[in-house]
Amino acid sequence: MARTIAARTISAKPSPTKALAVKTRQANMANTAPIGAGWRDLEPSLAEVGRKYPAFPPMVLLKTDVQRRGVAYTPEALAHVNPAKHMTTIRSNYYDSAGAQPVSLTLRDGTSLYLEGFLEDGHREPYVVDHDGRRAFLTDRGEALEEVEYWEKPAFYDKFTRSGKPMWQIVSARPQRYTIHPKQFCDFWKFKGQGCKFCAMDANFRKNRKEPLLSVDDVVETVAEALKEPGASQSLFFTGGSLLGGKDPFGRGQGDPLGAELELYLGLLKALGQFFGNGKFPSQLISTAFDERGLRRLWEETGLMSYTADLEVLDEKLFGWICPGKAKLIGYRGWKERLVAAADIFGRGNVNTGLVGGVELAKPKGFATEDEALEATLSEAASLIKHGVWVVSCVWRVLGGSVFFGQKTPSLDYYARLSLGLDGLRRAANIPADLDNYRRCGNHPDTDLARV
Amino acid sequence: MGVALSEEIVQALGDPQAVKVIGTVDESGAPRLAVKDSLRLNAEGLLEYDEIIETSETNKGLIRALWFGGSVTALILAANKRSYSINCRPLRTLIAGESYRARYRALRSSGLDTDLGAVWILEPLGFQETSLEKRRVEEEAKHPLLRHLDRLAVPPSRK
Ligand code: SF4
């Protein structure tokens, strides 16, 4: 299956003597065995999609496909992971790892292949990361496509809070962002059938026996430590599971079901505000969509600079099917109204909404064709951006533990068109991608396009 | 493939009085020139500079060149007025990690209250001395037909 490893677009070519070893090693790797033989004949390849969209940056296209297909590591690639330098531990919504594998990878242009341990989608062979002794390469069928670097970890990762917790479990890092997940469980899962169908938070929470809430003291202590490292982060980012108040948050007359979630973030943001003279600081919150009163409090009482509430899918019917809890609590239209209110408060462009790109094609209720899905998604995105709310998408990774596990994600061609469409809308509206740009989040191919 | 730079260029790169410029092209093909005082040679013989402005046209031009296989130009004007043009390929950009942070710390400790968009690593593909005197002599040797007659005419007194 493997051809000789041959760097086409990279300068540091693997030595020919090592190529054979690489070839043999990859052929012997159990986790690169073909999944559904012939899958490559069923959809356009990376090269074909690249030729179809010559203006689409090849590295961003590669990232998109890697996020679609996943990665595996050769033993040689794993042997070059240095846990003293590279990030191998992470605690996040969908994935926790204290293993020997890199959490994620970066390309030569700084593009993040945000992976969080995504190994394969079950329908396609993953790309393979290999190492020639000098550098790591992303390969497909033995052919080296691009150099990759393993993410490095910040200095605080090896430290502990006074309460004895490893700091990496409190704050995680992306290239230029510190991420805090104060609520490690989502309350929609407490109510049968109300969790989002692509979401693996419940499974991850149970598997790793996490505490539902982080302590504010632990977060403050960890952020204080993290801020000692100059140049390590441009942003503080907050997100987590929904926190629903009352026995029946969906019932009437129960008070504000999101009051507790709002207080959680207000408290945390105020506590962290001390590090920035209680002024505004580069930051983003993704929460359940708060009402106007809550949004105003966040803006007026804290240093928060940008706000996101994820619609996940831009279609009212599909929102009801895929995100039943959100639909029941707030509704598709209500969610959109709250986003628009947020843009009025935080400023045009400082509010966006995230999509799990591709989930709109989930079976059996999703759109029947990629063309229909694209048209519907972009037309809804256009209506939101008119009100200053822009839309970002990530590549749907079908996660173990999610209701949708086993589904097949769309073609690379679809993701290329989706990214181009969303980027085009954002540019036409003259909105910068700063709040979710390539080195803060790194999970959105459409905002990677914003770099030029 | 990359080339090793001449000793004069290496010296000029190390001269704080030298003017260093990076030239890129924008989306329409128009040239964009920007002075980059931090342009230097790294231990691997590659050019390197600190891009302070993350959304600058130069940064965009470099990313575009890296993505689509284009090249960029580094121009150096030494204090002795000799100048050099280096054709380069953007090889990689550092936006996080220890090497990036080391440059960030260096910039901050130099007293500049600044951010750092990226550190760029450029591979020299070829170079040329562009000093007027050198180019003028080369030009006349290579293209002897391209000269004005009055410059060659013998003055009447010497006929
Ligand atoms: S709101 Fe939906 S996507 Fe978010 S954590 Fe809860 S179930 Fe998962």
XYZ file of C-alpha atoms and ligand atoms in Angstrom:
619
model
C 0.000 0.000 0.000
C 2.751 2.471 0.847
C 4.856 4.277 -1.649
C 8.311 5.534 -0.792
C 8.148 8.401 1.648
C 8.907 11.445 -0.477
C 8.559 14.990 0.727
C 6.981 16.994 -2.043
C 6.350 20.299 -0.459
C 8.754 20.268 2.418
C 12.360 21.172 2.696
C 13.603 18.696 5.262
C 13.369 15.511 3.266
C 13.437 12.235 5.134
C 16.560 10.339 4.249
C 16.060 7.581 1.624
C 17.571 5.000 3.936
C 14.917 5.707 6.486
C 12.147 5.618 3.919
C 12.046 1.858 3.730
C 11.803 1.540 7.483
C 8.971 4.028 7.488
C 7.211 2.152 4.709
C 7.474 -1.165 6.502
C 6.501 0.303 9.820
C 3.388 1.888 8.418
C 2.362 -1.245 6.587
C 2.630 -3.128 9.846
C 0.545 -0.722 11.878
C -2.669 -2.331 12.940
C -4.521 0.966 13.206
C -3.906 1.871 9.571
C -5.652 -1.232 8.277
C -8.211 -0.244 5.630
C -11.608 0.651 7.038
C -14.308 -0.188 4.576
C -12.083 -1.125 1.638
C -12.650 1.119 -1.348
C -13.665 4.155 0.675
C -11.226 6.253 -1.334
C -13.180 5.553 -4.512
C -16.372 6.867 -2.977
C -15.361 10.491 -2.504
C -12.983 13.076 -3.988
C -9.448 12.925 -2.668
C -7.434 15.716 -1.067
C -5.604 16.296 -4.361
C -8.822 16.375 -6.374
C -10.496 18.854 -4.047
C -7.309 20.946 -4.087
C -7.428 21.093 -7.887
C -11.108 22.009 -7.835
C -10.525 24.977 -5.485
C -7.087 26.317 -6.399
C -7.556 29.403 -4.215
C -8.153 27.264 -1.135
C -4.865 27.133 0.852
C -3.489 23.586 0.558
C -2.471 23.527 4.222
C -5.937 24.503 5.417
C -7.440 21.867 3.146
C -5.054 19.292 4.575
C -6.014 20.331 8.106
C -9.676 19.959 7.223
C -9.132 16.467 5.883
C -7.010 15.462 8.864
C -9.788 16.606 11.186
C -12.235 14.604 9.078
C -10.201 11.410 8.923
C -8.194 11.512 12.171
C -4.553 10.601 12.754
C -2.601 7.596 13.910
C 1.010 7.640 15.101
C 3.811 5.273 14.191
C 5.902 3.947 17.088
C 8.736 6.105 15.743
C 6.557 9.220 15.913
C 5.523 8.377 19.464
C 9.139 7.733 20.435
C 9.867 11.386 19.621
C 7.169 12.716 21.910
C 8.890 14.323 24.855
C 6.417 14.627 27.731
C 8.699 17.185 29.389
C 8.217 19.483 26.385
C 5.141 18.379 24.453
C 1.533 18.521 25.496
C 0.254 15.016 26.134
C -2.265 15.760 28.838
C -5.528 17.588 28.513
C -8.850 17.776 30.235
C -11.605 19.122 28.043
C -15.292 18.712 27.326
C -15.061 15.730 25.010
C -11.651 14.287 25.638
C -9.320 13.733 28.562
C -5.856 12.358 28.127
C -2.907 11.725 30.346
C -1.252 9.565 27.721
C 1.892 9.592 25.606
C 0.268 10.860 22.439
C 0.493 14.533 21.420
C -2.737 16.363 22.149
C -2.539 18.153 18.798
C -0.254 19.174 15.940
C 0.799 22.334 14.104
C 1.747 22.754 10.446
C 4.627 24.916 9.170
C 2.292 27.846 8.564
C 1.114 27.794 12.189
C -2.181 26.102 11.332
C -3.412 23.953 14.191
C -4.638 20.476 13.384
C -6.790 20.533 16.452
C -7.341 16.845 17.194
C -7.646 16.073 20.890
C -6.855 12.422 20.344
C -9.181 11.942 17.368
C -7.859 8.717 15.902
C -10.259 7.701 13.169
C -13.823 8.227 12.046
C -14.577 4.556 11.420
C -15.218 5.037 7.725
C -11.898 6.286 6.404
C -8.278 5.501 7.098
C -6.620 8.094 9.281
C -3.548 10.029 8.219
C -0.388 8.721 9.833
C 2.176 10.797 11.692
C 5.674 9.435 11.202
C 9.150 10.626 12.121
C 12.376 10.403 10.112
C 14.667 11.113 13.056
C 14.759 14.849 12.388
C 11.178 15.866 11.948
C 7.648 14.540 12.179
C 5.582 14.249 9.009
C 1.978 13.809 8.186
C 1.731 10.931 5.738
C -0.914 9.175 3.734
C -0.229 5.718 2.317
C 3.436 6.207 3.135
C 3.796 9.486 1.280
C 5.018 12.432 3.359
C 2.661 15.363 2.820
C 3.778 17.981 5.313
C 5.909 18.495 8.384
C 4.088 18.682 11.682
C 5.147 19.766 15.137
C 3.745 18.465 18.367
C 2.087 21.115 20.506
C 4.285 22.309 23.325
C 2.943 22.596 26.820
C 3.095 25.716 28.959
C 5.216 25.760 32.133
C 2.267 25.683 34.538
C 1.208 22.249 33.248
C 3.599 20.500 35.611
C 2.497 22.411 38.701
C -0.173 21.706 41.289
C -2.728 23.886 43.017
C -2.654 24.284 46.782
C -5.596 21.880 46.857
C -3.339 19.277 45.227
C -4.796 19.250 41.704
C -2.562 19.140 38.626
C -2.925 22.548 37.007
C -3.334 21.006 33.528
C -6.649 19.654 34.785
C -7.828 23.158 35.617
C -6.675 25.175 32.607
C -5.699 23.758 29.225
C -3.763 25.504 26.486
C -4.023 26.010 22.763
C -1.291 27.845 20.855
C -2.399 31.270 22.109
C -5.339 30.575 24.369
C -5.964 29.351 27.872
C -9.150 27.327 28.135
C -11.219 26.919 31.275
C -14.119 24.486 31.546
C -15.671 25.384 34.908
C -18.683 23.102 34.421
C -17.454 19.663 33.415
C -20.858 18.091 33.024
C -23.860 19.233 31.034
C -27.226 19.230 32.772
C -29.119 18.500 29.561
C -27.922 14.936 30.021
C -29.838 14.718 33.300
C -33.045 14.755 31.295
C -33.621 11.780 29.071
C -33.068 12.489 25.409
C -32.182 16.180 25.884
C -28.416 16.090 25.254
C -27.085 17.149 21.864
C -26.698 14.106 19.620
C -23.115 14.772 18.487
C -21.917 15.511 22.026
C -19.716 13.179 24.059
C -19.485 15.279 27.184
C -21.600 12.972 29.300
C -19.596 9.903 28.280
C -16.309 11.697 28.867
C -17.431 12.975 32.251
C -18.418 9.517 33.445
C -15.381 7.785 31.997
C -12.969 10.140 33.712
C -14.943 10.567 36.929
C -14.600 14.305 36.958
C -16.059 16.723 39.426
C -19.004 18.607 37.931
C -17.580 22.017 38.872
C -14.066 23.404 39.106
C -13.270 25.421 42.184
C -12.877 29.138 41.540
C -9.824 29.167 43.839
C -8.130 26.463 41.746
C -8.845 28.406 38.554
C -7.578 31.702 39.981
C -4.414 30.053 41.276
C -3.747 28.308 37.955
C -4.353 31.424 35.871
C -2.031 33.380 38.187
C 0.654 30.790 37.519
C -0.055 30.695 33.772
C 0.262 34.470 33.476
C 3.850 34.259 34.693
C 4.876 32.869 31.311
C 5.253 35.766 28.845
C 3.973 35.236 25.322
C 2.075 32.047 26.093
C -1.498 33.201 25.615
C -3.506 35.958 24.001
C -6.842 35.016 25.457
C -8.810 33.460 28.273
C -11.591 31.246 27.051
C -14.466 29.829 29.063
C -16.930 27.148 28.217
C -18.506 24.096 29.741
C -21.702 22.177 30.064
C -25.009 23.908 30.653
C -25.961 24.505 34.264
C -29.717 24.347 34.619
C -31.475 25.490 37.762
C -34.531 23.926 39.408
C -36.012 20.471 39.242
C -37.753 21.203 35.978
C -35.809 23.826 34.066
C -38.147 23.343 31.118
C -41.245 24.058 33.163
C -42.940 27.414 33.533
C -42.697 29.593 36.604
C -39.464 28.028 37.805
C -37.467 31.252 37.770
C -34.539 31.776 35.426
C -33.224 28.305 34.555
C -29.887 29.797 33.507
C -29.432 31.969 36.601
C -26.899 29.614 38.167
C -24.852 29.344 34.962
C -24.803 33.107 34.649
C -23.652 33.509 38.268
C -20.949 30.882 37.720
C -19.374 32.861 34.870
C -19.932 36.252 36.496
C -18.130 35.012 39.605
C -15.266 33.502 37.682
C -14.775 36.478 35.388
C -14.852 38.883 38.308
C -12.352 36.789 40.242
C -9.994 36.739 37.258
C -10.531 40.418 36.558
C -8.097 41.201 39.396
C -5.245 40.183 37.061
C -6.202 42.862 34.551
C -6.943 45.798 36.828
C -10.625 44.872 36.586
C -10.692 46.219 33.035
C -11.527 44.466 29.770
C -9.183 41.686 28.691
C -9.101 39.454 25.563
C -11.575 36.744 26.416
C -14.398 34.652 25.036
C -17.269 32.883 26.717
C -19.302 30.133 25.089
C -22.366 29.487 27.205
C -25.976 28.519 26.922
C -27.627 31.526 25.283
C -28.253 34.047 28.051
C -31.094 36.529 27.873
C -30.483 40.225 27.370
C -30.352 40.980 31.078
C -27.705 38.330 31.654
C -25.695 39.451 28.650
C -25.742 43.022 29.851
C -24.475 41.967 33.262
C -21.614 40.041 31.671
C -20.645 43.071 29.628
C -21.048 45.643 32.387
C -19.755 43.731 35.389
C -16.805 41.802 33.963
C -13.823 42.116 31.620
C -15.350 39.781 29.016
C -14.782 41.047 25.458
C -16.522 38.523 23.227
C -19.424 36.152 23.439
C -20.553 32.969 21.733
C -23.583 30.750 22.087
C -23.472 27.783 19.747
C -26.458 26.996 17.571
C -24.546 23.937 16.274
C -26.807 23.577 13.220
C -28.499 26.312 11.197
C -31.929 24.878 10.634
C -34.866 25.103 13.000
C -36.152 21.550 12.486
C -32.706 19.995 12.727
C -31.898 22.066 15.802
C -34.959 20.522 17.448
C -33.820 17.033 16.511
C -30.083 17.370 17.162
C -30.141 19.716 20.172
C -33.480 18.863 21.781
C -32.641 20.301 25.195
C -31.551 23.646 23.826
C -34.582 23.739 21.561
C -36.924 22.994 24.447
C -35.309 25.480 26.800
C -34.823 28.436 24.483
C -35.823 27.419 20.954
C -34.094 28.098 17.669
C -35.610 31.523 17.165
C -35.133 32.470 20.794
C -31.469 31.436 20.563
C -30.986 33.610 17.483
C -32.679 36.568 19.166
C -30.314 36.252 22.116
C -27.308 36.200 19.785
C -28.523 39.371 18.111
C -29.023 40.973 21.529
C -25.472 39.934 22.419
C -24.106 41.616 19.293
C -25.882 44.837 20.266
C -24.230 44.689 23.684
C -20.741 43.334 22.918
C -20.461 45.052 19.551
C -20.804 43.896 15.984
C -18.317 41.131 15.237
C -17.637 40.363 18.895
C -20.338 37.726 18.915
C -20.452 34.561 16.894
C -22.103 31.183 16.899
C -20.460 27.834 16.285
C -21.572 24.980 14.066
C -20.654 21.337 14.188
C -20.118 21.458 10.441
C -21.578 18.453 8.707
C -24.020 17.426 11.408
C -26.759 18.929 9.252
C -26.315 15.851 7.043
C -26.751 13.345 9.870
C -29.085 10.447 9.160
C -31.992 10.007 9.076
C -33.376 13.516 9.492
C -30.581 15.644 8.071
C -30.495 17.190 4.625
C -30.523 14.633 1.848
C -27.727 16.216 -0.177
C -24.634 18.284 0.478
C -25.909 20.972 -1.906
C -29.125 21.409 0.070
C -27.262 21.460 3.368
C -24.845 24.063 2.140
C -27.494 26.326 0.709
C -29.575 26.229 3.889
C -26.590 26.772 6.166
C -25.137 29.686 4.252
C -28.454 31.408 3.849
C -29.066 31.262 7.614
C -25.502 32.420 8.260
C -26.136 35.379 5.945
C -29.246 36.335 7.901
C -27.317 36.250 11.202
C -24.358 38.230 9.953
C -26.682 41.033 8.888
C -27.197 41.552 12.624
C -23.483 41.448 13.438
C -23.433 37.780 14.488
C -20.968 35.749 12.463
C -20.752 32.014 12.091
C -17.806 29.644 12.539
C -17.749 25.982 11.799
C -15.653 23.070 12.930
C -15.332 19.676 11.315
C -17.752 17.173 12.826
C -15.779 14.413 14.491
C -18.060 11.510 15.188
C -17.213 10.804 18.795
C -17.477 7.603 20.739
C -20.133 8.011 23.419
C -22.260 10.370 21.309
C -25.713 9.435 20.029
C -24.445 9.932 16.490
C -21.525 7.551 16.914
C -21.173 5.473 13.760
C -22.471 8.140 11.396
C -20.431 9.183 8.398
C -19.313 12.778 7.975
C -19.585 14.652 4.658
C -17.017 14.855 1.893
C -13.953 17.084 1.925
C -15.515 18.945 -0.985
C -18.425 19.887 1.296
C -16.136 21.221 3.997
C -14.151 23.254 1.452
C -17.350 24.868 0.180
C -18.632 25.491 3.689
C -15.390 27.205 4.744
C -15.256 29.325 1.604
C -18.905 30.295 2.073
C -18.575 31.307 5.714
C -15.320 33.156 5.095
C -16.914 34.982 2.167
C -19.862 36.115 4.275
C -17.593 37.340 7.068
C -15.383 39.252 4.631
C -18.350 40.810 2.855
C -19.571 42.051 6.238
C -16.079 43.370 6.995
C -15.882 41.521 10.298
C -12.459 40.391 11.508
C -12.055 36.821 12.735
C -9.995 37.924 15.731
C -12.110 36.397 18.460
C -11.839 32.898 16.998
C -8.722 33.174 14.898
C -6.255 30.506 13.834
C -4.003 30.636 16.846
C -6.565 31.106 19.596
C -9.041 28.396 18.724
C -7.478 26.689 15.729
C -10.536 24.528 15.266
C -12.211 26.426 12.425
C -10.969 25.989 8.856
C -13.090 28.994 7.854
C -11.208 31.337 10.170
C -7.877 29.899 8.991
C -8.834 31.444 5.655
C -9.009 34.862 7.311
C -5.214 35.022 7.570
C -4.792 36.546 4.113
C 17.148 24.446 -2.595
C 18.580 26.975 -0.219
C 21.900 28.748 -0.718
C 24.502 30.012 1.734
C 24.711 33.807 1.851
C 27.943 35.646 1.000
C 30.202 36.963 3.732
C 29.305 40.582 2.832
C 25.598 39.857 3.283
C 26.204 38.086 6.562
C 28.104 41.143 7.743
C 25.427 43.534 6.534
C 22.747 41.493 8.320
C 24.662 41.870 11.557
C 25.056 45.625 11.128
C 22.489 47.564 13.202
C 22.956 50.574 10.872
C 21.828 48.571 7.835
C 18.302 49.074 6.476
C 16.451 45.778 6.035
C 13.314 45.459 3.977
C 10.947 42.568 3.240
C 9.071 42.684 -0.052
C 5.910 40.667 -0.635
C 3.007 40.914 -3.044
C -0.618 41.388 -2.138
C -3.608 39.573 -3.560
C -3.665 41.769 -6.668
C 0.051 41.292 -7.281
C 1.012 44.769 -6.079
C 4.345 44.896 -4.217
C 4.327 45.619 -0.487
C 7.560 46.726 1.142
C 8.186 47.061 4.851
C 11.306 47.818 6.879
C 12.077 44.939 9.241
C 14.950 45.875 11.535
C 14.899 42.457 13.189
C 15.932 40.574 10.010
C 18.833 38.336 11.000
C 20.631 35.120 10.200
C 19.871 32.162 12.442
C 22.152 29.305 13.452
C 20.975 27.200 10.495
C 21.914 29.844 7.926
C 18.280 30.817 7.393
C 16.851 34.315 7.553
C 14.558 35.086 10.424
C 12.601 38.130 11.537
C 9.998 39.147 14.097
C 6.666 40.174 12.607
C 5.194 42.509 15.165
C 1.933 43.242 13.376
C -0.179 40.124 13.060
C -2.522 41.476 10.396
C 0.117 43.388 8.393
C 0.228 43.133 4.611
C 3.722 41.652 4.923
C 2.483 38.886 7.205
C -0.348 38.171 4.791
C 2.029 38.201 1.823
C 4.326 35.726 3.563
C 1.479 33.382 4.445
C 0.205 33.591 0.874
C 3.687 32.764 -0.443
C 4.037 29.840 1.967
C 0.599 28.490 1.063
C 0.882 28.801 -2.671
C 4.594 28.247 -3.260
C 5.589 31.861 -3.914
C 8.762 33.665 -2.959
C 9.527 36.959 -1.221
C 12.468 39.359 -1.285
C 14.722 40.585 1.491
C 16.581 43.788 0.616
C 19.509 45.002 2.688
C 21.110 48.425 2.396
C 24.367 48.422 4.370
C 25.815 51.492 6.056
C 28.506 51.626 3.334
C 25.682 52.024 0.752
C 26.166 48.580 -0.722
C 22.851 46.796 -1.163
C 21.798 43.198 -1.602
C 18.627 41.508 -2.735
C 17.865 37.999 -1.484
C 15.177 35.842 -3.017
C 13.589 33.740 -0.253
C 11.062 31.051 0.313
C 8.960 31.340 3.494
C 9.750 28.075 5.232
C 7.816 28.253 8.476
C 6.271 30.635 10.942
C 6.406 30.327 14.707
C 3.304 31.512 16.501
C 3.661 29.722 19.844
C 6.085 27.459 21.683
C 9.436 28.036 23.341
C 11.306 29.498 20.323
C 8.500 31.971 19.743
C 8.342 32.889 23.414
C 12.098 33.459 23.538
C 11.731 36.109 20.819
C 8.718 37.584 22.607
C 10.755 37.889 25.807
C 13.672 39.425 23.913
C 11.407 42.032 22.345
C 9.759 42.880 25.632
C 13.049 43.131 27.463
C 14.384 45.501 24.795
C 11.909 48.001 26.211
C 9.315 47.801 23.432
C 5.747 47.593 24.691
C 4.713 45.332 21.871
C 3.054 42.103 20.928
C 4.541 39.577 18.526
C 2.446 38.318 15.616
C 4.900 35.679 14.419
C 8.526 34.805 13.896
C 9.213 34.057 10.230
C 11.899 31.711 8.962
C 12.905 32.340 5.353
C 15.117 30.145 3.221
C 17.455 32.086 0.884
C 17.160 30.721 -2.652
C 19.559 33.166 -4.345
C 21.012 36.642 -3.944
C 22.458 39.501 -5.858
C 24.370 42.632 -4.964
C 22.219 45.529 -6.116
C 24.601 48.422 -5.265
C 24.498 50.928 -8.118
C 28.226 50.928 -8.783
C 28.417 47.151 -8.975
C 25.316 46.849 -11.161
C 26.426 49.657 -13.492
C 29.748 47.990 -14.217
C 28.085 44.601 -14.677
C 25.459 46.072 -16.971
C 27.961 47.739 -19.292
C 30.070 44.603 -19.472
C 27.087 42.424 -20.238
C 25.162 44.798 -22.513
C 27.759 46.969 -24.291
C 25.215 48.004 -26.927
C 23.054 49.746 -24.323
C 25.183 52.867 -23.918
C 24.746 56.461 -25.070
C 27.047 57.460 -27.858
C 27.927 60.819 -26.294
C 29.506 58.955 -23.404
C 31.765 57.124 -25.830
C 32.498 59.954 -28.261
C 36.128 61.117 -28.164
C 36.304 64.874 -27.372
C 37.433 66.947 -30.396
C 40.609 68.061 -28.654
C 41.753 64.445 -28.400
C 40.954 63.528 -32.026
S -25.313 21.956 25.384
Fe -25.284 20.199 24.022
S -23.231 20.258 23.059
Fe -23.166 21.568 24.870
S -22.380 20.233 26.465
Fe -24.619 20.196 26.602
S -25.259 18.445 25.397
Fe -23.128 18.881 24.858
